[in-house]
Amino acid sequence: MTRYRDDADDVGKQFHYTPAPRRGDPYAAGRHRESEPAPSNRAGATIGAANLVHDREFARMRARFIDGTSAWTELVDRLNIAHLSSGKPSLAVLAARVRYSKATLSKVLGGKMMPSWKLVELLGEALHVPSEVVVNEWFRLWTAAEMHRAKRWGAIRGTAKVPAPGGRAEPQDTIDTVTGTASSPAAAIEDPDGYTCLRCGSWVVDTTVHTDWHMRMEPAEPEPPAEPITGAAIAEREIRLLRAALGQDDTQA
C-alpha cells in the first residue's frame, strides 16, 4: 500500500521506505566498515593468495644466494628491531598475542632457537610489521637460514641422490632428507617430478618427508597440499624466477 507523509509541508508527496542493512550480515553496505575479513571466495582474496605464492617463490630463489649463517643473524636483528619499534612489549604480552610460550620467544629473540615460519609470521603481525616486509624480506632470510640448518642436518644424517632427467644421477642433484626438498637450483630446475610447496615455496621432491617436516615445524597447522604439477611448466617458472633473482631480463637468452 502506498503511504504518504502526514506533515503539513509534505502533504501529497509519496513516501518511499528504504530498508536498512541487516544487522546479522557483517558485509552489508553502510557507513560502518566490515567487522570481519572478506571471505576467501572473493576474487581479491584469490589474487592475493596467488601473489603471495609468487612472492615466496621469488624470495626462496633469492635466498639461495645468501649465506645461511649471516641470514639467521640478520633475521634475529630484524625481529629485535621490530620488537623495539613496537614499544618493546613484555614477553608475557607477546606470548599472549602469538600463543607461544615466553621461553620459546626468549630463545628466538636471543638467537638461540630457529623459529618456524608460522611463528615468524605471527611475530610480524603482533609487532605491526608490514606484510610486504615479512614476505619479501623476512621470508628470504628465514629460508636461507632454514636451508643452511637443513644442510647441516642433512650432512649428519646423509643425503639421497635425485636422478636427473634421463636416469643419470648427478653429484650436485641431492635432496635433504630432513625437509624433502632439492638442495641446489640445478636439481630444482631439472627434476621433472618435483613441485612447489604452496605453504613455504620450497621445491619438493619427496612429499612424505616434506610433509613430516612441516608437521614438526608447524604442529598446529594442517598438512600442506601435495599437488605435483607437470614438470615442464614448473621448470619454466623456476628458470624465470631464477633469472629474476639474478637480475637478468627474462626476454634475453
Coordinates of C-alpha atoms in Angstrom, one line a residue, residues 109-229:
L109 CA 64.8 -13.2 20.2
G110 CA 68.0 -14.2 21.8
G111 CA 69.2 -16.1 18.6
K112 CA 69.3 -19.4 20.4
M113 CA 66.4 -21.1 18.6
M114 CA 65.3 -21.4 15.0
P115 CA 61.6 -20.5 14.8
S116 CA 59.1 -22.0 12.5
W117 CA 57.9 -19.7 9.7
K118 CA 54.4 -19.7 11.3
L119 CA 55.9 -18.1 14.4
V120 CA 57.8 -15.5 12.3
E121 CA 54.6 -14.6 10.6
L122 CA 52.8 -14.2 13.9
L123 CA 55.5 -12.1 15.3
G124 CA 55.4 -9.8 12.3
E125 CA 51.6 -9.4 12.7
A126 CA 51.9 -8.9 16.5
L127 CA 54.6 -6.3 16.1
H128 CA 52.8 -4.5 13.3
V129 CA 55.4 -5.1 10.6
P130 CA 54.0 -4.5 7.0
S131 CA 53.1 -7.8 5.3
E132 CA 55.3 -7.0 2.3
V133 CA 58.3 -6.7 4.6
V134 CA 57.5 -10.0 6.2
V135 CA 57.0 -11.8 2.8
N136 CA 59.8 -10.2 0.8
E137 CA 62.5 -9.7 3.4
W138 CA 61.9 -11.9 6.4
F139 CA 60.9 -14.9 4.4
R140 CA 64.0 -14.6 2.3
L141 CA 66.2 -14.5 5.4
W142 CA 64.3 -17.3 7.1
T143 CA 64.5 -19.5 4.1
A144 CA 68.3 -19.0 3.7
A145 CA 68.8 -19.8 7.4
E146 CA 66.5 -22.8 7.3
M147 CA 68.2 -24.2 4.2
H148 CA 71.6 -23.8 6.0
R149 CA 70.2 -25.6 9.0
A150 CA 68.7 -28.4 6.9
K151 CA 72.0 -28.9 5.0
R152 CA 73.8 -29.2 8.3
W153 CA 71.4 -31.9 9.5
G154 CA 71.5 -33.5 6.0
A155 CA 75.3 -33.7 6.2
I156 CA 74.9 -35.5 9.6
R157 CA 72.1 -37.8 8.6
G158 CA 73.1 -38.4 5.0
T159 CA 71.7 -37.3 1.6
A160 CA 69.8 -39.1 -1.1
K161 CA 70.5 -38.9 -4.8
V162 CA 67.9 -37.5 -7.1
P163 CA 68.2 -38.9 -10.6
A164 CA 68.5 -36.2 -13.3
P165 CA 66.3 -36.4 -16.4
G166 CA 67.4 -39.4 -18.4
G167 CA 68.1 -41.6 -15.4
R168 CA 71.5 -40.2 -14.6
A169 CA 72.4 -39.3 -11.0
E170 CA 74.5 -36.1 -10.9
P171 CA 76.6 -35.4 -7.8
Q172 CA 75.0 -32.0 -7.2
D173 CA 71.5 -33.4 -7.5
T174 CA 70.8 -34.2 -3.8
I175 CA 67.8 -33.7 -1.6
D176 CA 67.7 -33.0 2.1
T177 CA 66.4 -36.0 4.0
V178 CA 65.2 -33.6 6.7
T179 CA 63.0 -31.4 4.5
G180 CA 62.5 -33.5 1.4
T181 CA 63.4 -30.5 -0.8
A182 CA 66.1 -30.0 -3.5
S183 CA 69.3 -28.6 -2.2
S184 CA 70.5 -26.9 -5.4
P185 CA 69.0 -24.7 -8.0
A186 CA 70.1 -27.2 -10.7
A187 CA 68.2 -30.0 -9.1
A188 CA 65.1 -27.8 -8.6
I189 CA 65.0 -26.8 -12.2
E190 CA 65.9 -30.2 -13.8
D191 CA 63.9 -32.6 -11.7
P192 CA 60.7 -33.2 -13.6
D193 CA 58.9 -34.9 -10.6
G194 CA 59.2 -32.0 -8.1
Y195 CA 56.7 -29.3 -7.4
T196 CA 56.5 -26.1 -5.4
C197 CA 55.1 -26.3 -1.9
L198 CA 52.3 -23.7 -1.6
R199 CA 52.9 -23.4 2.1
C200 CA 56.6 -22.5 2.2
G201 CA 57.6 -22.1 -1.5
S202 CA 60.3 -24.9 -1.4
W203 CA 60.9 -27.2 -4.3
V204 CA 59.6 -30.6 -3.1
V205 CA 60.9 -33.9 -4.4
D206 CA 59.8 -36.1 -1.5
T207 CA 56.2 -35.3 -0.4
T208 CA 56.2 -37.7 2.6
V209 CA 59.4 -36.3 4.1
H210 CA 58.5 -32.7 3.4
T211 CA 55.0 -33.1 4.9
D212 CA 56.6 -34.7 8.0
W213 CA 59.0 -31.7 8.3
H214 CA 56.1 -29.2 8.1
M215 CA 54.2 -31.1 10.8
R216 CA 57.3 -30.9 13.1
M217 CA 57.9 -27.2 12.4
E218 CA 54.2 -26.2 12.5
P219 CA 52.4 -28.8 14.6
A220 CA 49.2 -26.8 14.9
E221 CA 48.8 -26.3 11.2
P222 CA 47.1 -28.8 8.7
E223 CA 49.3 -30.8 6.3
P224 CA 50.5 -28.7 3.3
P225 CA 48.7 -29.6 0.0
A226 CA 50.6 -32.1 -2.1
E227 CA 49.9 -31.5 -5.7
P228 CA 52.7 -32.5 -8.1
I229 CA 52.5 -30.3 -11.2

